[in-house]
Structure formats: C-alpha cells, structure tokens
Amino acid sequence: MMLRPGSAMMIHVNGLGYAPQNLARVVVWEWLNEHGRWRPYSAAVCHHIENVLKGDSRGTVVLGQVEPHLAPYIIDLQSMHQFRQDTGTMRPAQRNFYEPSSAPGKGVVWEWENDSGSWTPYDMEICVTIQNAYEKQHPWLDLTSLGFCYLIDFNSMTQTNRQSQRKRRLRRRMDLAYPLTTGSIPKSQSWPVGTSSGQPCSCQQCILVNSTRAASNAILASQRRKVYTGANGAPGTFTLVRQSNTFAGTTLWSPTSSISSGSAKPEQVQSPATGTTYHRVPALPAPTPASGQNNLNRPGPQRSALVSTRGSIPPGVPALPVKNLTGSGPVHPALAAGMTGILMCAAGLPVCLTRAPKPILHPPPINKSDMKPVPGVNGTCRKTKKKHLKKGKNPEDVVKRYMEKVKMVPDEDCTICMERLTTSSGYEGVLSHKGIKSDLVGKLSKCGHIYHLLCLVAMYNNGNKDGSLQCPTCKAIYGEKTGTQPPGKMEFHVIPHCLPGYPEFKTIRIVYDIPAGIQGTEHPNPGKKFSARGFPRHCYLPDLEKGRKVLKLLIVAWDRRLIFTIGTSNTTGESDTVVWNEIHHKTEFGSNLTGHGYPDPKYLSNVLAELSAQGVTEEGLKD
C-alpha cells in the first residue's frame, strides 16, 4: 500500500497502534467526532497519554489532569474509547503515527478562524499536508484530494470555500512538539488484560474510573466463550472470541481450532502482528430490529454488527435498555448506566445501549396559512428602534420625584457609598449638582430605604438614564425601566401543534430577530461592532389564558428593550454579542432535554415573576 508523503501510518495491536521496529515516529492521539473525522488531541494531552501508556498500557487516562476543560473525559486504553462521564457519550480513539519531520513533530499547528472569532485546528492529516506545501513554498493548496472543497492561499493566509466563495483567515503557530516513540513492537497482549499494576490516583474522578475498570475486566473476561453445542447435541471445541478495539467487528475471530458444526466455512487469516492463524467466523443473519432498538450509541456499521450478534441471544431473554438512570448518589447517572451495562453483560444478560436523545427544537413544517393571530393580542409583529428609548429629565429631578423627606436620619450606613447617613455622601467632591447638598438624605417612597440623594444621583448617572430608578437594596422599580436591547423585530402567532404537557392547547410561537450592528452609547463598548448569534430565535408558549398573559407582558418587555442586551455569552464566552437578559424563554419545542423546553408546569409562573422583577406587570398592560 502506497502512502502519501507525510500521511499517517498506523498498526493496531490489541487496540493500540505501535510503531514498526526500530523506527522513530511521532505519536498523535485522536478521537472520532460525530462527522466521522479524526480530531487530534493537543500535544500536551498526547504526552500525558503516552506517559500513562508507558506505565500501564491497559490503564485509563484522565484528560482533565492536563487540560481543565477536558475534566469530564477519560480514555480507556483497553477498549480505545473516549468516555464522557457527565453524559455517557463514548467515542472511538486511536493512536496515529507521523514522520518526525512532519508538522506534529515540529510543533507546527495550522488553524482556521471560526464564526465566533476563535481558532480551530485542522485535522492532523490536513495539517501535515498544508505544512508540506508551505515548506515547499507553494503559493496555494487545493484540499479537494482530501475530501474538502477548500483552496488554501498562502500569500493572503486565507481558506476559500470553492462552492460558496466564502473566505476565512488561517494561521500557522508554533506549539509543543508531539511525543516521539521508537523501539520494537511490544509483545502480544492477552484479551482481556488483567487489572492495572500501577498505583491508582486517590482523586474522586479516578476512584470512579477504577470502579469502572473492575467492571470492564469482568465483561472482557466473559468474551472467552465456553464450549458450544453442535447441531446434533454434541459439544463443539473451545472457541476464543476476541473483540475488536471499537466493539464493532462484524466478524468473530478465534485461534486455530475446529469450528462448531454449521454450513458456513470459516476463512483462514494470519495475524500480521503475531503470526497466529485465525478463523473468521461469518456473522449470524441479522434479525429485524425491534422497535426502539435502532438508536444505538454507535455508527451505522457498528449498529448492524450489534444487531447481528443478537441472533445468538437465547429465546425468551429480553434485551434490557440501560438508559434514563437517575439518582442522588456520588456516581453520575451516565457513569452508573455504563457500569450497570458492563455488569449485566458479564452476567450474560443482553443490554441495549441507546443513544442520548436529541432535543426537538422546532415543530413540524407549517404552512403560512396555518399561522393565526394570537386571540386577544393586537397584531403579529413589533419592531424596536433606538427612538423607543425614553430619556428622562435631569438626574436631580428624577431622584427627587421618588424620594421623601426624612425627619430623623438614622445612624447607619448608606449602602451605596458606605458612609454614615449622618455624614456627607462619599460622592462629595466627585459630583456637584445644584440643589442637592452632599449631606441631604431621603427615603424611597415605596420601599422606604434611605440613602444620600447625591449617591442616588451618581447611581442614576451610571445606569440607562431613562427616567426610572431601582432601589439597590430590594430592587423595587420606580418609573418605567427600560433596557439596552439593540434594534430588532419580534413576531408572534399561533401554530396548530401542542407542547408536551399541554395536549389540549395549540402553541404560541415567538420569533425574535436582531441583526448585528454597532454598539450605542448605552452599551459596554460604544462604537464597537456587536455580533448576533443564533437569530432568528424561536420560543414557545401554550395557547391558554396564562400563556397569552405572558405573551402580552413579553411584548411590553420587548418595547422597553428588556428581552436582550449586549454582553458576554455564558455558552460560548464570546464578548460584545447579543445575550438574553434575565427573562427566561422556552426554545425547545418538543422536549425538555436542555431545561429550555416542556413539560415544565412552573415555567409560566416563574417567567411572570421574572417579568415583575423587571417592572413589567399587568398594571402596564394597555386595554
């Protein structure tokens, strides 16, 4: 087999790749993403994995010990799988080899700029190819041969999509070189392997990992199959079944031995690593999968393989799904599910591992004629522009409007400046306003909290200056509070579908759309661009009386620019972007996997409370 210059070479021995004898190779560990692409771990993580591999080639690697953001992930070197402990997601992992003179051997990383403005590394195979072309001083590189319709321009350092003509920046940076390995191929390991010989870490994460290790050894040991019974009731010869490193083999392998009676003739194959002769036993015919058993947490070929193996399950033994486990113990339900499945398999019970369900974000397609106005709500669309922002009078007048005189000033601290109320405001000398002395004290008319008037003026000047005031102690709102939401559009209508938990009611759909733009004076960075990710955003309410009430108040909040603001995203960490503003919405239509969907019997009451905290109440509704 011919290899392209700089491409990877990998030999699998019991699930691990090893370099050929006396040949130096750079080691890159990779994991398989949902798109079928092998994504490289960083050089630091690969060094960590190699160190663990040297100490115990059958152990477990805790990735969070190197990079904190990988804390939920572990790699099981026995099964060559990456396991995410908080969700139970398993992905294949592999150990790949490259030339020492290639990009990973030199610590060269090629990256492209994604939509959020951060940098994403290329797959290692592509990185190696780009670096080879760069070193040969090629002006450009076509990635079509690697399955990507991109053109790399080294002069402008851009990547161009040949179909859409969209350009992205790319960059070349230096990082830690990937680990180098030399030497001969290790001796063949038995499968399953024994317990780890190293001393386990005492941290909570490793304790959970080691508990899984014990169960894993039990299931792997059970793969040494027992004596089979022939067609005439005569016992067959002992057959050792070896499972592939991805648990996905469509064939079973056994050392040289006679196969139990059957019509299929085994194919004889010699192992390239050990010289041992194996028989490939044809897989059993695949029965028709039962309903609910086709969402397995594995790729399509692996699913068909698992269905094939079910043909050997004795009649009357049910396949028990391991999913939706809940509990309040120290072990995460996803990890508990995995351990339970392993132990059940070790006991000879079949297990159906199901893929984690995906959230249902949107309803089925709807014709425009089926979208109806919401009863009791005028119109179907609202737009906001900067002119909706109401400017108040001068700060002194606004503060005095909501204050009352205090006959006896209490000897306590002003919670704004932290000076005693009986002394001058801490803003004396910082602010000077006509008509307000630094020692003047008043109390807010509704809540009765007492402050220096000059302190309230300073607080008002640091806010939106919209003519409203909010008590810093109890958050009571005086006047009509407005926000800093950028201009946009809000649409709302009824669709002929019901939400989970409301089977007898149709659904109110709200669509928010805000374009990117330039920040105004009321925003964190005036004059700077802001992004608007994920728009239009679709939200849902049940079409009942309380749901319509919530919609009316949301319209008021929209008009007051309180639904969104500009800040830093809690999800992506991106700054100067449009984010939600403390009024929760349901963006998941047909499920509640993210917590932003239905059923949620308390949601309508909770969002009414959140609207009230922003000063949006029924009193503000116009008849």
Coordinates of C-alpha atoms in Angstrom, one line a residue:
M1 CA 0.0 0.0 0.0
M2 CA 1.4 3.4 -1.0
L3 CA 1.2 6.3 1.4
R4 CA 1.2 9.9 0.5
P5 CA 4.2 11.8 1.8
G6 CA 3.5 13.0 5.3
S7 CA 0.4 10.9 5.7
A8 CA -0.2 8.8 8.8
M9 CA 0.8 5.2 9.3
M10 CA -0.8 3.1 11.9
I11 CA -0.6 -0.5 13.1
H12 CA -3.2 -1.9 15.5
V13 CA -2.1 -4.4 18.1
N14 CA -5.0 -5.3 20.5
G15 CA -6.5 -1.8 20.0
L16 CA -3.2 0.1 20.3
G17 CA -1.1 1.3 17.4
Y18 CA 2.6 0.7 17.7
A19 CA 5.5 2.0 15.5
P20 CA 7.4 -0.6 13.4
Q21 CA 10.6 -2.0 14.8
N22 CA 13.5 0.5 15.4
L23 CA 11.7 3.3 13.5
A24 CA 11.1 6.7 15.2
R25 CA 7.6 8.1 14.8
V26 CA 5.7 11.0 16.2
V27 CA 2.6 9.9 18.1
V28 CA -0.7 11.7 17.8
W29 CA -3.8 10.5 19.7
E30 CA -7.1 11.3 18.0
W31 CA -10.8 10.9 18.7
L32 CA -13.6 10.3 16.2
N33 CA -16.2 13.2 16.1
E34 CA -19.9 13.0 15.1
H35 CA -18.9 13.8 11.5
G36 CA -16.6 10.8 11.1
R37 CA -13.5 13.0 11.3
W38 CA -10.5 12.0 13.5
R39 CA -9.7 15.1 15.6
P40 CA -6.3 15.3 17.3
Y41 CA -5.7 15.9 20.9
S42 CA -3.3 18.6 21.8
A43 CA 0.4 17.8 22.1
A44 CA 0.3 18.2 25.9
V45 CA -2.6 15.7 26.1
C46 CA -0.7 13.3 23.9
H47 CA 2.4 13.5 26.1
H48 CA 0.2 12.7 29.1
I49 CA -1.4 9.7 27.3
E50 CA 2.0 8.3 26.3
N51 CA 3.3 8.7 29.9
V52 CA 0.3 6.7 31.2
L53 CA 0.7 4.2 28.4
K54 CA 4.3 3.5 29.3
G55 CA 3.4 2.9 33.0
D56 CA 0.3 0.8 32.3
S57 CA -0.7 0.0 28.7
R58 CA -4.0 -1.3 30.0
G59 CA -5.0 1.6 32.2
T60 CA -7.2 4.7 32.0
V61 CA -6.2 8.2 31.1
V62 CA -7.9 11.1 32.9
L63 CA -7.6 14.0 30.5
G64 CA -8.6 16.7 33.0
Q65 CA -5.3 16.3 34.7
V66 CA -3.7 18.1 31.8
E67 CA -6.3 20.4 30.4
P68 CA -9.1 21.5 32.9
H69 CA -11.7 21.9 30.1
L70 CA -11.4 18.2 29.4
A71 CA -12.2 17.2 33.0
P72 CA -15.3 15.1 32.1
Y73 CA -13.3 12.9 29.6
I74 CA -11.3 9.8 30.2
I75 CA -9.7 7.3 27.7
D76 CA -9.9 3.6 28.3
L77 CA -6.7 2.1 26.8
Q78 CA -8.3 -1.3 26.8
S79 CA -11.2 -0.5 24.6
M80 CA -9.6 2.5 22.9
H81 CA -12.6 4.7 23.6
Q82 CA -13.0 8.2 25.0
F83 CA -15.8 8.3 27.6
R84 CA -17.5 11.5 28.8
Q85 CA -18.6 10.9 32.4
D86 CA -21.3 13.6 32.6
T87 CA -23.2 12.5 29.5
G88 CA -22.1 8.9 29.0
T89 CA -21.0 9.6 25.4
M90 CA -18.4 7.1 24.0
R91 CA -16.2 7.9 21.0
P92 CA -13.5 5.7 19.4
A93 CA -9.9 6.8 19.9
Q94 CA -6.8 5.9 18.0
R95 CA -3.0 6.2 18.2
N96 CA -1.6 7.5 15.0
F97 CA 2.0 7.9 13.7
Y98 CA 3.6 10.6 11.6
E99 CA 7.1 11.3 10.3
P100 CA 9.3 13.2 12.8
S101 CA 9.9 15.9 10.2
S102 CA 6.1 16.5 9.8
A103 CA 4.1 19.3 11.3
P104 CA 3.3 17.5 14.7
G105 CA 7.0 16.5 15.0
K106 CA 8.0 20.2 14.7
G107 CA 5.2 21.5 16.9
V108 CA 3.5 23.3 13.9
V109 CA -0.2 23.9 14.2
W110 CA -2.4 25.2 11.4
E111 CA -5.8 26.7 12.4
W112 CA -8.7 28.4 10.7
E113 CA -10.9 31.2 12.2
N114 CA -14.4 30.1 13.1
D115 CA -17.6 32.1 13.2
S116 CA -17.0 33.2 16.9
G117 CA -13.6 34.6 16.0
S118 CA -11.6 31.9 17.8
W119 CA -9.2 29.5 16.1
T120 CA -9.9 25.8 15.3
P121 CA -7.0 23.4 14.4
Y122 CA -7.3 21.4 11.2
D123 CA -7.4 17.6 11.3
M124 CA -3.8 16.3 11.6
E125 CA -3.8 14.8 8.2
I126 CA -4.8 18.2 6.7
C127 CA -2.3 20.0 8.9
V128 CA 0.5 17.8 7.7
T129 CA -0.5 18.3 4.1
I130 CA -0.7 22.1 4.5
Q131 CA 2.7 22.2 6.2
N132 CA 4.3 20.2 3.4
A133 CA 3.0 22.6 0.8
Y134 CA 4.1 25.6 2.9
E135 CA 7.6 24.2 3.3
K136 CA 7.8 23.7 -0.5
Q137 CA 6.8 27.4 -0.9
H138 CA 3.7 26.5 -3.0
P139 CA 1.6 29.6 -3.5
W140 CA -1.7 27.7 -2.9
L141 CA -3.0 24.3 -2.0
D142 CA -6.2 22.5 -3.2
L143 CA -7.7 20.3 -0.5
T144 CA -10.1 18.5 -2.9
S145 CA -8.0 15.4 -2.8
L146 CA -8.6 15.1 0.9
G147 CA -12.4 15.4 0.5
F148 CA -12.7 19.2 1.2
C149 CA -13.7 21.8 -1.4
Y150 CA -11.3 24.4 0.0
L151 CA -8.4 26.3 -1.5
I152 CA -5.6 27.5 0.8
D153 CA -3.9 30.7 -0.3
F154 CA -0.5 31.1 1.5
N155 CA 0.0 34.7 0.3
S156 CA -3.2 36.0 1.9
M157 CA -3.3 33.3 4.5
T158 CA -6.9 32.5 3.7
Q159 CA -9.1 29.5 3.1
T160 CA -11.7 29.8 0.4
N161 CA -14.8 27.6 0.0
R162 CA -14.9 26.7 -3.7
Q163 CA -18.7 26.4 -3.6
S164 CA -19.8 29.5 -1.6
Q165 CA -16.6 31.5 -2.2
R166 CA -16.6 32.4 1.5
K167 CA -13.1 33.2 2.8
R168 CA -11.8 32.5 6.3
R169 CA -8.5 33.5 7.8
L170 CA -6.0 30.8 8.7
R171 CA -2.8 30.9 10.7
R172 CA 0.3 28.9 11.5
R173 CA 1.6 28.9 15.0
M174 CA 4.2 27.0 17.0
D175 CA 3.3 24.8 19.9
L176 CA 4.7 21.9 21.9
A177 CA 6.0 19.1 19.6
Y178 CA 4.1 15.8 19.8
P179 CA 5.8 12.9 21.6
L180 CA 8.3 10.7 19.8
T181 CA 8.4 7.0 20.1
T182 CA 11.0 4.4 19.0
G183 CA 11.7 0.7 19.5
S184 CA 10.2 -2.6 18.6
I185 CA 6.6 -3.8 18.7
P186 CA 5.6 -4.8 22.2
K187 CA 4.7 -8.4 22.9
S188 CA 1.2 -9.5 22.1
Q189 CA -1.2 -8.9 25.0
S190 CA -3.9 -11.2 26.0
W191 CA -7.5 -10.1 25.8
P192 CA -8.9 -9.4 28.2
V193 CA -6.0 -8.0 30.1
G194 CA -5.5 -8.1 33.9
T195 CA -6.0 -5.4 36.4
S196 CA -3.8 -2.3 36.4
S197 CA -0.4 -2.8 38.0
G198 CA 0.1 0.9 38.7
Q199 CA -0.9 2.7 41.9
P200 CA -4.3 4.5 41.3
C201 CA -4.8 8.1 41.9
S202 CA -6.9 8.9 45.0
C203 CA -8.9 11.7 43.5
Q204 CA -12.7 11.3 43.1
Q205 CA -12.5 11.1 39.4
C206 CA -10.0 8.3 39.4
I207 CA -12.0 6.4 42.0
L208 CA -14.9 6.4 39.7
V209 CA -12.7 5.4 36.8
N210 CA -11.2 2.5 38.7
S211 CA -14.6 1.3 39.7
T212 CA -15.5 1.1 36.1
R213 CA -12.1 -0.7 35.4
A214 CA -13.1 -3.6 37.6
A215 CA -16.4 -4.0 35.9
S216 CA -14.7 -3.6 32.5
N217 CA -12.4 -6.5 33.3
A218 CA -15.4 -8.7 34.1
I219 CA -17.1 -8.1 30.8
L220 CA -13.9 -8.5 28.8
A221 CA -13.2 -11.8 30.6
S222 CA -16.6 -13.0 29.7
Q223 CA -15.6 -12.8 26.0
R224 CA -13.7 -16.1 26.4
R225 CA -16.6 -18.1 25.2
K226 CA -17.5 -21.5 26.6
V227 CA -18.0 -24.8 24.8
Y228 CA -20.6 -24.6 22.1
T229 CA -23.1 -27.3 21.4
G230 CA -23.3 -28.7 17.9
A231 CA -26.3 -29.3 15.8
N232 CA -26.6 -32.9 17.0
G233 CA -26.2 -32.0 20.6
A234 CA -22.5 -32.9 20.6
P235 CA -20.2 -30.4 22.3
G236 CA -18.1 -28.4 19.9
T237 CA -14.5 -27.4 20.5
F238 CA -13.4 -24.4 22.6
T239 CA -13.5 -21.1 20.7
L240 CA -11.9 -17.9 21.9
V241 CA -13.7 -14.8 20.7
R242 CA -11.6 -11.6 20.5
Q243 CA -13.5 -8.3 20.4
S244 CA -12.2 -5.6 18.1
N245 CA -10.9 -2.4 19.7
T246 CA -14.1 -0.5 18.7
F247 CA -16.5 -3.2 19.8
A248 CA -17.8 -3.0 16.3
G249 CA -16.5 -6.0 14.4
T250 CA -18.9 -7.7 12.1
T251 CA -16.9 -10.9 12.4
L252 CA -15.6 -13.0 15.2
W253 CA -12.0 -14.2 15.5
S254 CA -10.7 -17.3 17.1
P255 CA -7.3 -19.1 17.3
T256 CA -6.8 -22.1 15.1
S257 CA -9.4 -24.7 16.1
S258 CA -12.2 -26.6 14.6
I259 CA -15.4 -24.7 14.4
S260 CA -18.7 -26.0 15.7
S261 CA -21.0 -27.5 13.1
G262 CA -22.6 -25.2 10.6
S263 CA -22.9 -24.6 7.0
A264 CA -20.6 -21.6 6.7
K265 CA -17.0 -22.2 6.0
P266 CA -14.6 -20.1 8.0
E267 CA -11.9 -18.1 6.2
Q268 CA -8.3 -18.6 7.5
V269 CA -6.4 -15.4 8.1
Q270 CA -2.9 -14.9 9.6
S271 CA -2.3 -12.1 12.1
P272 CA 0.3 -9.6 10.7
A273 CA 1.4 -8.8 14.2
T274 CA 1.9 -12.2 15.8
G275 CA 1.8 -14.7 13.0
T276 CA -1.0 -16.6 14.8
T277 CA -3.6 -18.1 12.5
Y278 CA -7.2 -17.2 13.0
H279 CA -10.5 -18.3 11.6
R280 CA -13.0 -15.6 10.5
V281 CA -16.4 -16.9 11.5
P282 CA -19.3 -15.4 9.4
A283 CA -21.7 -13.3 11.4
L284 CA -25.1 -14.7 12.1
P285 CA -28.0 -13.4 10.0
A286 CA -29.4 -10.1 11.3
P287 CA -32.9 -10.3 12.5
T288 CA -35.3 -7.5 12.0
P289 CA -34.6 -4.9 14.8
A290 CA -37.3 -4.4 17.3
S291 CA -38.9 -1.0 17.8
G292 CA -36.9 1.3 20.0
Q293 CA -33.6 -0.6 19.5
N294 CA -32.3 1.2 16.5
N295 CA -30.9 4.3 18.3
L296 CA -27.7 2.8 19.4
N297 CA -24.8 5.0 20.5
R298 CA -22.6 3.9 17.7
P299 CA -22.1 4.5 13.9
G300 CA -24.3 2.7 11.4
P301 CA -21.9 -0.3 10.6
Q302 CA -21.5 -0.8 14.3
R303 CA -25.3 -0.8 14.8
S304 CA -25.8 -3.5 12.2
A305 CA -23.0 -5.5 13.8
L306 CA -24.6 -5.4 17.2
V307 CA -27.9 -6.4 15.8
S308 CA -26.2 -9.3 14.1
T309 CA -24.8 -10.6 17.4
R310 CA -28.3 -10.5 18.9
G311 CA -29.0 -13.6 16.8
S312 CA -27.1 -15.6 19.4
I313 CA -29.3 -14.4 22.3
P314 CA -31.4 -17.4 23.6
P315 CA -35.2 -17.0 23.0
G316 CA -37.1 -15.5 25.9
V317 CA -34.2 -13.4 27.3
P318 CA -35.2 -9.8 27.0
A319 CA -32.8 -7.0 25.9
L320 CA -32.8 -4.6 28.8
P321 CA -32.2 -1.0 27.9
V322 CA -29.7 0.9 30.1
K323 CA -30.9 4.5 30.0
N324 CA -32.6 7.3 31.9
L325 CA -31.0 6.2 35.2
T326 CA -31.4 8.8 37.9
G327 CA -30.1 9.0 41.4
S328 CA -28.7 11.3 44.0
G329 CA -25.5 9.3 44.8
P330 CA -21.9 10.4 44.1
V331 CA -21.8 8.5 40.8
H332 CA -23.1 10.3 37.8
P333 CA -26.2 8.6 36.2
A334 CA -24.4 8.3 32.9
L335 CA -21.4 6.5 34.5
A336 CA -23.8 4.4 36.6
A337 CA -25.6 3.4 33.4
G338 CA -22.3 2.3 31.8
M339 CA -21.2 0.3 34.8
T340 CA -24.6 -1.3 35.0
G341 CA -24.5 -2.3 31.4
I342 CA -21.0 -3.8 31.8
L343 CA -22.0 -5.9 34.8
M344 CA -25.2 -7.1 33.1
C345 CA -23.2 -8.2 30.1
A346 CA -20.7 -10.0 32.4
A347 CA -23.7 -11.9 33.9
G348 CA -24.7 -13.0 30.4
L349 CA -27.7 -10.6 30.1
P350 CA -28.1 -8.7 26.8
V351 CA -28.1 -5.0 27.0
C352 CA -29.4 -2.4 24.6
L353 CA -27.3 0.8 24.8
T354 CA -29.3 3.7 23.5
R355 CA -28.0 6.9 22.1
A356 CA -28.8 10.0 24.1
P357 CA -31.9 11.6 22.6
K358 CA -31.5 14.9 20.7
P359 CA -33.7 17.9 21.7
I360 CA -36.7 18.7 19.5
L361 CA -36.1 22.4 18.9
H362 CA -38.8 23.1 16.2
P363 CA -42.3 21.9 15.3
P364 CA -43.1 20.1 12.0
P365 CA -43.2 22.3 8.9
I366 CA -46.1 24.8 9.0
N367 CA -47.9 26.5 6.1
K368 CA -48.2 30.2 6.4
S369 CA -51.9 29.9 6.1
D370 CA -51.9 27.8 9.3
M371 CA -50.3 30.6 11.4
K372 CA -53.1 32.5 13.1
P373 CA -53.0 35.7 15.2
V374 CA -53.0 35.2 19.0
P375 CA -56.5 35.8 20.4
G376 CA -56.7 39.0 22.5
V377 CA -53.3 40.3 21.2
N378 CA -53.2 43.1 18.6
G379 CA -51.1 42.5 15.6
T380 CA -48.4 39.8 14.9
C381 CA -45.2 41.9 14.9
R382 CA -43.4 44.5 16.9
K383 CA -40.2 46.4 16.0
T384 CA -37.9 48.3 18.2
K385 CA -35.5 51.1 17.3
K386 CA -33.4 53.5 19.4
K387 CA -36.2 56.0 19.4
H388 CA -38.2 53.7 21.8
L389 CA -35.7 54.6 24.5
K390 CA -37.3 57.2 26.7
K391 CA -35.0 59.9 28.1
G392 CA -35.7 61.3 31.5
K393 CA -35.3 64.7 32.8
N394 CA -32.1 65.8 34.6
P395 CA -30.9 63.4 37.3
E396 CA -31.8 65.6 40.2
D397 CA -35.5 65.8 39.2
V398 CA -35.7 62.1 38.6
V399 CA -34.3 61.3 42.1
K400 CA -36.4 63.9 43.9
R401 CA -39.6 62.5 42.1
Y402 CA -39.3 59.2 44.0
M403 CA -37.9 60.5 47.3
E404 CA -39.5 61.6 50.6
K405 CA -38.0 63.7 53.3
V406 CA -36.6 62.0 56.4
K407 CA -37.3 63.7 59.7
M408 CA -34.9 61.7 61.8
V409 CA -31.8 60.4 60.0
P410 CA -30.8 57.0 61.4
D411 CA -27.2 56.5 62.4
E412 CA -26.5 53.7 59.8
D413 CA -24.5 53.3 56.6
C414 CA -25.7 54.4 53.2
T415 CA -25.5 51.2 51.2
I416 CA -24.3 53.0 48.1
C417 CA -21.2 54.9 49.4
M418 CA -20.9 53.0 52.7
E419 CA -20.5 56.3 54.6
R420 CA -22.8 57.1 57.6
L421 CA -26.0 58.7 56.7
T422 CA -25.4 61.3 59.4
T423 CA -22.3 62.5 57.5
S424 CA -21.7 63.7 53.9
S425 CA -22.0 61.5 50.9
G426 CA -19.0 59.6 49.7
Y427 CA -19.5 61.3 46.3
E428 CA -18.9 64.7 47.8
G429 CA -16.3 66.4 45.6
V430 CA -16.8 63.8 42.9
L431 CA -20.3 65.0 41.8
S432 CA -21.6 68.5 42.2
H433 CA -25.3 69.2 41.4
K434 CA -27.2 72.3 42.0
G435 CA -29.9 72.0 44.6
I436 CA -28.5 68.8 46.2
K437 CA -26.3 69.1 49.2
S438 CA -23.8 66.3 50.0
D439 CA -25.4 65.6 53.4
L440 CA -29.0 65.6 52.1
V441 CA -30.8 62.3 52.9
G442 CA -34.1 60.9 51.7
K443 CA -36.1 57.7 51.6
L444 CA -37.7 56.0 48.6
S445 CA -41.4 56.3 48.7
K446 CA -42.5 52.7 48.1
C447 CA -39.8 50.6 49.9
G448 CA -38.7 53.1 52.5
H449 CA -34.9 52.5 52.1
I450 CA -32.8 55.6 53.0
Y451 CA -29.8 57.0 51.0
H452 CA -27.9 60.1 50.4
L453 CA -29.6 61.9 47.5
L454 CA -26.2 62.6 45.9
C455 CA -25.5 58.8 46.0
L456 CA -28.7 58.1 44.1
V457 CA -27.8 60.7 41.5
A458 CA -24.5 59.0 41.0
M459 CA -26.2 55.6 40.6
Y460 CA -28.7 57.0 38.2
N461 CA -25.9 58.5 36.0
N462 CA -24.2 55.1 35.8
G463 CA -27.4 53.5 34.5
N464 CA -29.6 53.8 31.5
K465 CA -30.8 57.3 32.4
D466 CA -34.3 56.5 31.2
G467 CA -36.2 58.3 33.9
S468 CA -36.6 55.2 36.1
L469 CA -34.9 54.3 39.4
Q470 CA -34.3 50.9 41.0
C471 CA -33.6 50.5 44.7
P472 CA -30.2 48.9 45.1
T473 CA -31.3 47.1 48.3
C474 CA -34.7 45.5 47.4
K475 CA -34.7 46.1 43.6
A476 CA -38.0 47.9 43.7
I477 CA -38.5 49.8 40.5
Y478 CA -39.7 53.4 40.3
G479 CA -41.0 54.6 37.0
E480 CA -40.7 52.6 33.8
K481 CA -37.5 50.7 33.5
T482 CA -36.0 50.3 30.0
G483 CA -33.0 48.3 28.8
T484 CA -30.3 48.4 26.2
Q485 CA -31.7 45.9 23.7
P486 CA -30.4 46.5 20.1
P487 CA -33.0 47.2 17.4
G488 CA -34.8 44.2 16.0
K489 CA -38.1 42.5 15.3
M490 CA -40.5 40.4 17.4
E491 CA -43.1 38.2 15.7
F492 CA -45.8 36.1 17.4
H493 CA -48.6 33.8 16.1
V494 CA -50.5 30.6 16.9
I495 CA -49.4 27.3 15.3
P496 CA -51.6 24.1 15.1
H497 CA -49.3 22.0 17.3
C498 CA -49.3 21.2 21.0
L499 CA -46.5 21.4 23.5
P500 CA -45.6 18.5 25.9
G501 CA -47.8 18.8 28.9
Y502 CA -50.4 20.8 27.1
P503 CA -52.0 18.3 24.8
E504 CA -55.3 20.2 24.5
F505 CA -53.9 23.5 23.5
K506 CA -52.2 24.9 20.4
T507 CA -48.9 26.7 20.7
I508 CA -47.9 30.4 20.6
R509 CA -44.6 30.8 18.7
I510 CA -42.5 33.9 19.2
V511 CA -39.7 34.7 16.8
Y512 CA -37.0 37.2 17.7
D513 CA -34.7 38.6 15.1
I514 CA -31.9 41.0 15.9
P515 CA -29.1 41.8 13.3
A516 CA -25.5 42.5 14.2
G517 CA -24.6 46.2 14.4
I518 CA -22.7 48.9 16.2
Q519 CA -22.9 49.5 19.9
G520 CA -24.5 52.7 21.1
T521 CA -23.6 55.0 24.0
E522 CA -25.7 52.8 26.4
H523 CA -23.7 49.7 25.6
P524 CA -20.5 48.4 27.1
N525 CA -18.2 49.4 24.2
P526 CA -19.8 52.3 22.2
G527 CA -18.8 52.4 18.6
K528 CA -17.6 48.8 18.5
K529 CA -19.3 46.1 16.5
F530 CA -21.5 43.5 18.2
S531 CA -22.5 40.1 16.9
A532 CA -25.9 38.5 17.0
R533 CA -25.6 34.6 17.0
G534 CA -28.5 32.2 16.7
F535 CA -31.1 34.6 15.2
P536 CA -33.9 34.3 14.5
R537 CA -34.6 32.6 17.8
H538 CA -37.9 30.7 18.2
C539 CA -39.6 30.5 21.6
Y540 CA -42.9 28.7 22.6
L541 CA -45.8 29.3 24.9
P542 CA -49.0 27.2 25.4
D543 CA -52.0 29.0 23.9
L544 CA -54.1 29.3 27.0
E545 CA -55.1 32.3 29.1
K546 CA -52.0 32.3 31.2
G547 CA -49.7 31.8 28.2
R548 CA -51.4 34.8 26.4
K549 CA -50.9 36.9 29.5
V550 CA -47.2 36.0 29.4
L551 CA -47.0 37.0 25.7
K552 CA -48.6 40.4 26.4
L553 CA -46.1 41.1 29.1
L554 CA -43.2 39.9 26.9
I555 CA -44.4 42.4 24.2
V556 CA -44.2 45.1 26.9
A557 CA -40.7 44.0 27.8
W558 CA -39.7 44.0 24.2
D559 CA -41.0 47.5 23.7
R560 CA -39.0 48.5 26.8
R561 CA -35.9 46.8 25.4
L562 CA -35.6 44.3 28.3
I563 CA -35.5 40.9 26.5
F564 CA -32.0 41.1 25.2
T565 CA -28.8 43.1 26.0
I566 CA -25.2 43.2 24.8
G567 CA -22.7 41.4 26.9
T568 CA -20.7 38.1 27.2
S569 CA -22.3 34.8 26.3
N570 CA -22.4 32.3 29.1
T571 CA -22.5 29.5 26.5
T572 CA -19.6 30.4 24.2
G573 CA -17.7 33.0 26.2
E574 CA -17.9 35.5 23.3
S575 CA -18.0 39.1 24.3
D576 CA -19.8 42.0 22.6
T577 CA -22.7 39.8 21.5
V578 CA -26.5 39.8 21.9
V579 CA -27.5 37.7 25.0
W580 CA -30.7 37.0 27.0
N581 CA -31.4 39.5 29.8
E582 CA -32.8 37.6 32.8
I583 CA -36.1 36.7 31.3
H584 CA -36.1 33.0 30.5
H585 CA -37.7 31.7 27.3
K586 CA -38.5 28.1 26.2
T587 CA -36.6 27.5 23.0
E588 CA -37.1 23.7 22.8
F589 CA -40.4 22.8 21.2
G590 CA -40.9 19.0 21.7
S591 CA -38.7 18.0 24.6
N592 CA -37.0 19.3 27.7
L593 CA -33.5 17.9 27.4
T594 CA -31.7 21.2 27.9
G595 CA -34.1 22.6 30.5
H596 CA -35.4 25.1 28.0
G597 CA -38.5 23.1 26.9
Y598 CA -41.6 21.4 28.1
P599 CA -43.2 19.9 30.1
D600 CA -42.4 22.5 32.8
P601 CA -45.5 23.2 34.9
K602 CA -43.8 26.0 36.9
Y603 CA -42.5 27.9 33.9
L604 CA -45.4 30.3 33.3
S605 CA -45.4 31.4 36.9
N606 CA -41.6 31.7 37.0
V607 CA -41.5 33.9 33.9
L608 CA -44.2 36.1 35.3
A609 CA -42.1 36.6 38.4
E610 CA -39.0 37.4 36.3
L611 CA -41.0 40.0 34.3
S612 CA -42.3 41.5 37.5
A613 CA -38.7 41.9 38.7
Q614 CA -38.0 43.9 35.6
G615 CA -41.0 46.2 36.4
V616 CA -43.3 44.5 33.8
T617 CA -46.6 43.8 35.4
E618 CA -50.3 43.7 34.4
E619 CA -50.6 47.3 35.5
G620 CA -48.5 48.2 32.5
L621 CA -50.8 46.5 30.0
K622 CA -52.9 48.7 27.8
D623 CA -56.5 47.8 27.4

